[in-house]
Amino acid sequence: MEVFRAPRALCDHYFHSYAFYKIALRALQPVIALEQEMNMGNVYDTLTEINMIKERLNEHSCIRVLDEEGDSWDAYFSFTLPAKEPEIADLESRWYIPPSYKQFLSVSNGAVLYKDVQYGQWGFYLYGTKDLITKNEQWHKLYSSLPNDYLVFAESLGDADFLIINTCHPEETNECVIIGSDVGYEVSTWPIIAQSFAEWLSYLVNSQGAKYWEN
């Protein structure tokens, strides 16, 4: 079953004004809620989302976006070479790697998404295979209450937020939920923000890099 994706069309064609931005962002919320309720995480494809981003990049690897304050700015993107099979196999010896995230690593071994090129105070740094190991050692030391199954796969630029794959996945699906950190609160209360990595990436693109889970 295909879920209606009108907000993406709004994002692509009508985000030239703040009013349209707010309308589209509000319109996106019930779609996200509906998709989560229907557990539609497996309808998303990581490669499709990445290709959609790459098709919109200008010669400086940027996309012009409009934020919640009504300001437009250039969001920078950077992708790398694919991870090698032994590198992914090494990760799989440590954690369960869900299909949509494995697909990402097979296309780009790490990435920078929606980086504010002027101030560097916004964006997401997605770890490559090498960083995944060292960064998770650091995060788990810093937050000793993080379960061993929590794989931190990205961090926010400009703040202390980070994103987690809960690799302890339900038996009925091969995918894993994405959790957003909420520093200052108990880890057990941190929210699930997507049903898979591909779903999270799709929502992020729909919301033009905004932290949709905080709206």
C-alpha atoms as a printed R data frame, in Angstrom:
    type eleno elety resid chain resno      x       y      z
1   ATOM     1    CA   MET     A     1  0.000   0.000  0.000
2   ATOM     2    CA   GLU     A     2  1.437   3.378 -1.026
3   ATOM     3    CA   VAL     A     3  0.969   6.253  1.396
4   ATOM     4    CA   PHE     A     4 -0.006   9.650 -0.021
5   ATOM     5    CA   ARG     A     5  3.158  11.811 -0.191
6   ATOM     6    CA   ALA     A     6  1.759  15.274 -1.001
7   ATOM     7    CA   PRO     A     7  3.987  17.095  1.537
8   ATOM     8    CA   ARG     A     8  7.077  16.204 -0.497
9   ATOM     9    CA   ALA     A     9  5.549  17.896 -3.538
10  ATOM    10    CA   LEU     A    10  4.907  20.961 -1.436
11  ATOM    11    CA   CYS     A    11  8.482  20.918 -0.192
12  ATOM    12    CA   ASP     A    12  9.877  20.677 -3.708
13  ATOM    13    CA   HIS     A    13  7.706  23.265 -5.431
14  ATOM    14    CA   TYR     A    14  6.214  25.739 -2.985
15  ATOM    15    CA   PHE     A    15  8.745  26.355 -0.236
16  ATOM    16    CA   HIS     A    16  9.558  29.806 -1.608
17  ATOM    17    CA   SER     A    17  7.570  31.472  1.160
18  ATOM    18    CA   TYR     A    18  7.440  31.076  4.915
19  ATOM    19    CA   ALA     A    19  3.667  30.640  4.844
20  ATOM    20    CA   PHE     A    20  3.880  27.668  2.520
21  ATOM    21    CA   TYR     A    21  6.679  26.217  4.652
22  ATOM    22    CA   LYS     A    22  4.570  26.273  7.800
23  ATOM    23    CA   ILE     A    23  1.562  24.836  5.973
24  ATOM    24    CA   ALA     A    24  3.635  22.025  4.488
25  ATOM    25    CA   LEU     A    25  5.385  21.212  7.763
26  ATOM    26    CA   ARG     A    26  2.060  21.046  9.597
27  ATOM    27    CA   ALA     A    27  0.623  18.922  6.796
28  ATOM    28    CA   LEU     A    28  3.534  16.513  7.122
29  ATOM    29    CA   GLN     A    29  2.839  15.662 10.768
30  ATOM    30    CA   PRO     A    30 -0.388  13.651 10.260
31  ATOM    31    CA   VAL     A    31  1.231  11.796  7.358
32  ATOM    32    CA   ILE     A    32  4.142  10.813  9.596
33  ATOM    33    CA   ALA     A    33  1.751   9.785 12.360
34  ATOM    34    CA   LEU     A    34 -0.342   7.740  9.923
35  ATOM    35    CA   GLU     A    35  2.676   5.955  8.481
36  ATOM    36    CA   GLN     A    36  4.002   5.155 11.947
37  ATOM    37    CA   GLU     A    37  0.602   3.872 13.040
38  ATOM    38    CA   MET     A    38  0.414   1.638  9.973
39  ATOM    39    CA   ASN     A    39  4.011   0.460 10.539
40  ATOM    40    CA   MET     A    40  4.896   1.287  6.950
41  ATOM    41    CA   GLY     A    41  8.662   1.544  7.507
42  ATOM    42    CA   ASN     A    42  9.427  -1.137  4.938
43  ATOM    43    CA   VAL     A    43  7.934   0.881  2.033
44  ATOM    44    CA   TYR     A    44 10.909   3.238  2.055
45  ATOM    45    CA   ASP     A    45 14.086   2.701  0.107
46  ATOM    46    CA   THR     A    46 17.387   4.244  1.173
47  ATOM    47    CA   LEU     A    47 18.822   4.348 -2.337
48  ATOM    48    CA   THR     A    48 15.757   6.191 -3.660
49  ATOM    49    CA   GLU     A    49 16.069   8.857 -0.974
50  ATOM    50    CA   ILE     A    50 19.801   9.363 -1.577
51  ATOM    51    CA   ASN     A    51 19.305   9.618 -5.328
52  ATOM    52    CA   MET     A    52 16.560  12.180 -4.766
53  ATOM    53    CA   ILE     A    53 18.987  14.303 -2.736
54  ATOM    54    CA   LYS     A    54 21.787  13.991 -5.288
55  ATOM    55    CA   GLU     A    55 19.502  15.021 -8.149
56  ATOM    56    CA   ARG     A    56 18.752  18.325 -6.411
57  ATOM    57    CA   LEU     A    57 22.329  19.279 -5.500
58  ATOM    58    CA   ASN     A    58 23.827  22.332 -7.197
59  ATOM    59    CA   GLU     A    59 27.443  22.670 -8.333
60  ATOM    60    CA   HIS     A    60 28.493  23.334 -4.728
61  ATOM    61    CA   SER     A    61 26.795  20.179 -3.415
62  ATOM    62    CA   CYS     A    62 24.116  22.325 -1.772
63  ATOM    63    CA   ILE     A    63 20.335  22.545 -1.739
64  ATOM    64    CA   ARG     A    64 18.573  25.805 -0.891
65  ATOM    65    CA   VAL     A    65 16.198  25.179  2.025
66  ATOM    66    CA   LEU     A    66 13.852  27.237  4.177
67  ATOM    67    CA   ASP     A    67 13.904  26.789  7.943
68  ATOM    68    CA   GLU     A    68 11.198  27.160 10.573
69  ATOM    69    CA   GLU     A    69 12.103  30.807 11.142
70  ATOM    70    CA   GLY     A    70 11.477  31.641  7.504
71  ATOM    71    CA   ASP     A    71 15.160  32.022  6.615
72  ATOM    72    CA   SER     A    72 16.559  30.399  3.480
73  ATOM    73    CA   TRP     A    73 20.070  28.993  3.513
74  ATOM    74    CA   ASP     A    74 22.350  26.631  1.627
75  ATOM    75    CA   ALA     A    75 22.396  23.127  3.056
76  ATOM    76    CA   TYR     A    76 25.570  21.222  2.194
77  ATOM    77    CA   PHE     A    77 25.702  17.481  1.517
78  ATOM    78    CA   SER     A    78 28.649  15.137  1.273
79  ATOM    79    CA   PHE     A    79 28.667  11.460  0.379
80  ATOM    80    CA   THR     A    80 31.613   9.072  0.284
81  ATOM    81    CA   LEU     A    81 32.618   5.895 -1.484
82  ATOM    82    CA   PRO     A    82 30.681   2.739 -0.563
83  ATOM    83    CA   ALA     A    83 31.798   0.704  2.419
84  ATOM    84    CA   LYS     A    84 33.669  -2.474  1.569
85  ATOM    85    CA   GLU     A    85 32.132  -5.837  2.356
86  ATOM    86    CA   PRO     A    86 34.734  -6.687  5.055
87  ATOM    87    CA   GLU     A    87 33.992  -3.357  6.775
88  ATOM    88    CA   ILE     A    88 30.274  -4.114  6.893
89  ATOM    89    CA   ALA     A    89 30.986  -7.681  7.983
90  ATOM    90    CA   ASP     A    90 33.039  -6.323 10.889
91  ATOM    91    CA   LEU     A    91 30.051  -4.243 12.002
92  ATOM    92    CA   GLU     A    92 27.763  -7.249 11.682
93  ATOM    93    CA   SER     A    93 30.032  -9.167 14.037
94  ATOM    94    CA   ARG     A    94 29.305  -6.492 16.664
95  ATOM    95    CA   TRP     A    95 25.682  -5.441 15.996
96  ATOM    96    CA   TYR     A    96 22.708  -6.487 13.954
97  ATOM    97    CA   ILE     A    97 22.715  -4.183 10.897
98  ATOM    98    CA   PRO     A    98 19.198  -3.701  9.466
99  ATOM    99    CA   PRO     A    99 18.718  -3.856  5.671
100 ATOM   100    CA   SER     A   100 17.947  -0.189  4.987
101 ATOM   101    CA   TYR     A   101 20.972   0.997  6.980
102 ATOM   102    CA   LYS     A   102 23.200  -1.618  5.370
103 ATOM   103    CA   GLN     A   103 22.004  -0.299  2.012
104 ATOM   104    CA   PHE     A   104 23.118   3.190  3.036
105 ATOM   105    CA   LEU     A   105 26.612   1.982  3.954
106 ATOM   106    CA   SER     A   106 26.770   0.055  0.685
107 ATOM   107    CA   VAL     A   107 26.158   3.320 -1.170
108 ATOM   108    CA   SER     A   108 28.021   5.815  1.024
109 ATOM   109    CA   ASN     A   109 30.291   4.953  3.939
110 ATOM   110    CA   GLY     A   110 29.175   7.943  5.996
111 ATOM   111    CA   ALA     A   111 27.680  11.275  4.967
112 ATOM   112    CA   VAL     A   112 26.997  14.878  5.912
113 ATOM   113    CA   LEU     A   113 23.390  15.995  5.487
114 ATOM   114    CA   TYR     A   114 21.888  19.494  5.648
115 ATOM   115    CA   LYS     A   115 25.000  21.209  6.999
116 ATOM   116    CA   ASP     A   116 24.709  24.971  7.445
117 ATOM   117    CA   VAL     A   117 27.675  26.086  5.345
118 ATOM   118    CA   GLN     A   118 27.730  29.606  6.785
119 ATOM   119    CA   TYR     A   119 27.791  28.887 10.518
120 ATOM   120    CA   GLY     A   120 28.113  25.108 10.767
121 ATOM   121    CA   GLN     A   121 25.486  25.039 13.505
122 ATOM   122    CA   TRP     A   122 23.017  22.730 11.796
123 ATOM   123    CA   GLY     A   123 23.124  19.413 10.025
124 ATOM   124    CA   PHE     A   124 23.771  15.738 10.585
125 ATOM   125    CA   TYR     A   125 27.013  13.800 10.499
126 ATOM   126    CA   LEU     A   126 26.350  10.150  9.672
127 ATOM   127    CA   TYR     A   127 29.186   7.903 10.744
128 ATOM   128    CA   GLY     A   128 31.123   5.638  8.435
129 ATOM   129    CA   THR     A   129 32.121   2.117  9.440
130 ATOM   130    CA   LYS     A   130 35.313   3.203 11.208
131 ATOM   131    CA   ASP     A   131 33.626   6.000 13.141
132 ATOM   132    CA   LEU     A   132 30.756   3.733 14.147
133 ATOM   133    CA   ILE     A   133 33.079   1.661 16.300
134 ATOM   134    CA   THR     A   134 35.089   4.458 17.914
135 ATOM   135    CA   LYS     A   135 32.143   6.838 18.339
136 ATOM   136    CA   ASN     A   136 29.965   4.189 19.954
137 ATOM   137    CA   GLU     A   137 32.692   3.429 22.459
138 ATOM   138    CA   GLN     A   138 32.713   7.130 23.342
139 ATOM   139    CA   TRP     A   139 28.936   7.518 23.512
140 ATOM   140    CA   HIS     A   140 28.481   4.421 25.667
141 ATOM   141    CA   LYS     A   141 31.139   5.649 28.084
142 ATOM   142    CA   LEU     A   142 29.488   9.063 28.245
143 ATOM   143    CA   TYR     A   143 26.001   7.583 28.715
144 ATOM   144    CA   SER     A   144 26.523   4.411 30.711
145 ATOM   145    CA   SER     A   145 22.776   3.709 30.695
146 ATOM   146    CA   LEU     A   146 22.729   3.217 26.913
147 ATOM   147    CA   PRO     A   147 21.811  -0.423 26.202
148 ATOM   148    CA   ASN     A   148 24.429  -2.429 24.341
149 ATOM   149    CA   ASP     A   149 21.945  -2.893 21.488
150 ATOM   150    CA   TYR     A   150 21.840   0.871 20.877
151 ATOM   151    CA   LEU     A   151 23.974   1.732 17.853
152 ATOM   152    CA   VAL     A   152 24.624   5.479 17.592
153 ATOM   153    CA   PHE     A   153 24.825   6.166 13.854
154 ATOM   154    CA   ALA     A   154 24.731   9.969 13.618
155 ATOM   155    CA   GLU     A   155 25.206  13.174 15.561
156 ATOM   156    CA   SER     A   156 23.759  16.646 15.146
157 ATOM   157    CA   LEU     A   157 26.002  19.548 14.253
158 ATOM   158    CA   GLY     A   158 25.778  22.501 16.617
159 ATOM   159    CA   ASP     A   159 24.304  20.664 19.617
160 ATOM   160    CA   ALA     A   160 24.675  17.499 21.693
161 ATOM   161    CA   ASP     A   161 21.924  15.451 20.027
162 ATOM   162    CA   PHE     A   162 22.551  12.084 18.416
163 ATOM   163    CA   LEU     A   163 20.570   9.357 16.673
164 ATOM   164    CA   ILE     A   164 20.344   5.676 17.504
165 ATOM   165    CA   ILE     A   165 19.417   2.422 15.799
166 ATOM   166    CA   ASN     A   166 17.918   0.016 18.312
167 ATOM   167    CA   THR     A   167 19.462  -3.143 16.895
168 ATOM   168    CA   CYS     A   168 17.306  -5.305 19.153
169 ATOM   169    CA   HIS     A   169 14.665  -5.524 16.439
170 ATOM   170    CA   PRO     A   170 11.199  -7.119 16.652
171 ATOM   171    CA   GLU     A   171 11.011 -10.687 15.416
172 ATOM   172    CA   GLU     A   172  8.339  -9.829 12.841
173 ATOM   173    CA   THR     A   173 10.554  -7.383 10.934
174 ATOM   174    CA   ASN     A   174 14.153  -7.170  9.785
175 ATOM   175    CA   GLU     A   175 14.225  -3.406 10.319
176 ATOM   176    CA   CYS     A   176 15.066  -1.518 13.508
177 ATOM   177    CA   VAL     A   177 13.476   1.573 15.002
178 ATOM   178    CA   ILE     A   178 15.320   4.890 15.122
179 ATOM   179    CA   ILE     A   179 15.541   6.707 18.459
180 ATOM   180    CA   GLY     A   180 16.278  10.381 18.971
181 ATOM   181    CA   SER     A   181 18.355  11.331 21.998
182 ATOM   182    CA   ASP     A   182 16.751  13.612 24.553
183 ATOM   183    CA   VAL     A   183 19.687  14.641 26.712
184 ATOM   184    CA   GLY     A   184 18.634  15.479 30.248
185 ATOM   185    CA   TYR     A   185 15.993  12.757 30.407
186 ATOM   186    CA   GLU     A   186 16.204   9.047 31.147
187 ATOM   187    CA   VAL     A   187 17.337   6.988 28.160
188 ATOM   188    CA   SER     A   188 14.256   4.794 28.543
189 ATOM   189    CA   THR     A   189 12.057   7.812 27.747
190 ATOM   190    CA   TRP     A   190 13.818   8.791 24.511
191 ATOM   191    CA   PRO     A   191 11.327   8.750 21.626
192 ATOM   192    CA   ILE     A   192 11.107   6.443 18.647
193 ATOM   193    CA   ILE     A   193 11.197   8.782 15.638
194 ATOM   194    CA   ALA     A   194 11.020   6.309 12.733
195 ATOM   195    CA   GLN     A   195 10.438   2.631 12.102
196 ATOM   196    CA   SER     A   196 13.584   2.218  9.999
197 ATOM   197    CA   PHE     A   197 16.642   4.110  8.775
198 ATOM   198    CA   ALA     A   198 15.068   4.562  5.339
199 ATOM   199    CA   GLU     A   199 11.896   5.941  6.902
200 ATOM   200    CA   TRP     A   200 13.911   8.410  9.002
201 ATOM   201    CA   LEU     A   201 15.791   9.582  5.912
202 ATOM   202    CA   SER     A   202 12.534  10.045  4.012
203 ATOM   203    CA   TYR     A   203 11.005  12.122  6.812
204 ATOM   204    CA   LEU     A   204 14.177  14.206  7.041
205 ATOM   205    CA   VAL     A   205 14.065  14.968  3.313
206 ATOM   206    CA   ASN     A   206 10.349  15.785  3.517
207 ATOM   207    CA   SER     A   207 10.998  18.288  6.311
208 ATOM   208    CA   GLN     A   208 14.014  19.877  4.553
209 ATOM   209    CA   GLY     A   209 16.446  18.785  7.233
210 ATOM   210    CA   ALA     A   210 14.349  19.997 10.167
211 ATOM   211    CA   LYS     A   211 14.151  17.832 13.279
212 ATOM   212    CA   TYR     A   212 10.575  16.823 12.566
213 ATOM   213    CA   TRP     A   213 10.459  14.755 15.756
214 ATOM   214    CA   GLU     A   214 10.751  17.935 17.847
215 ATOM   215    CA   ASN     A   215  7.772  19.730 16.232
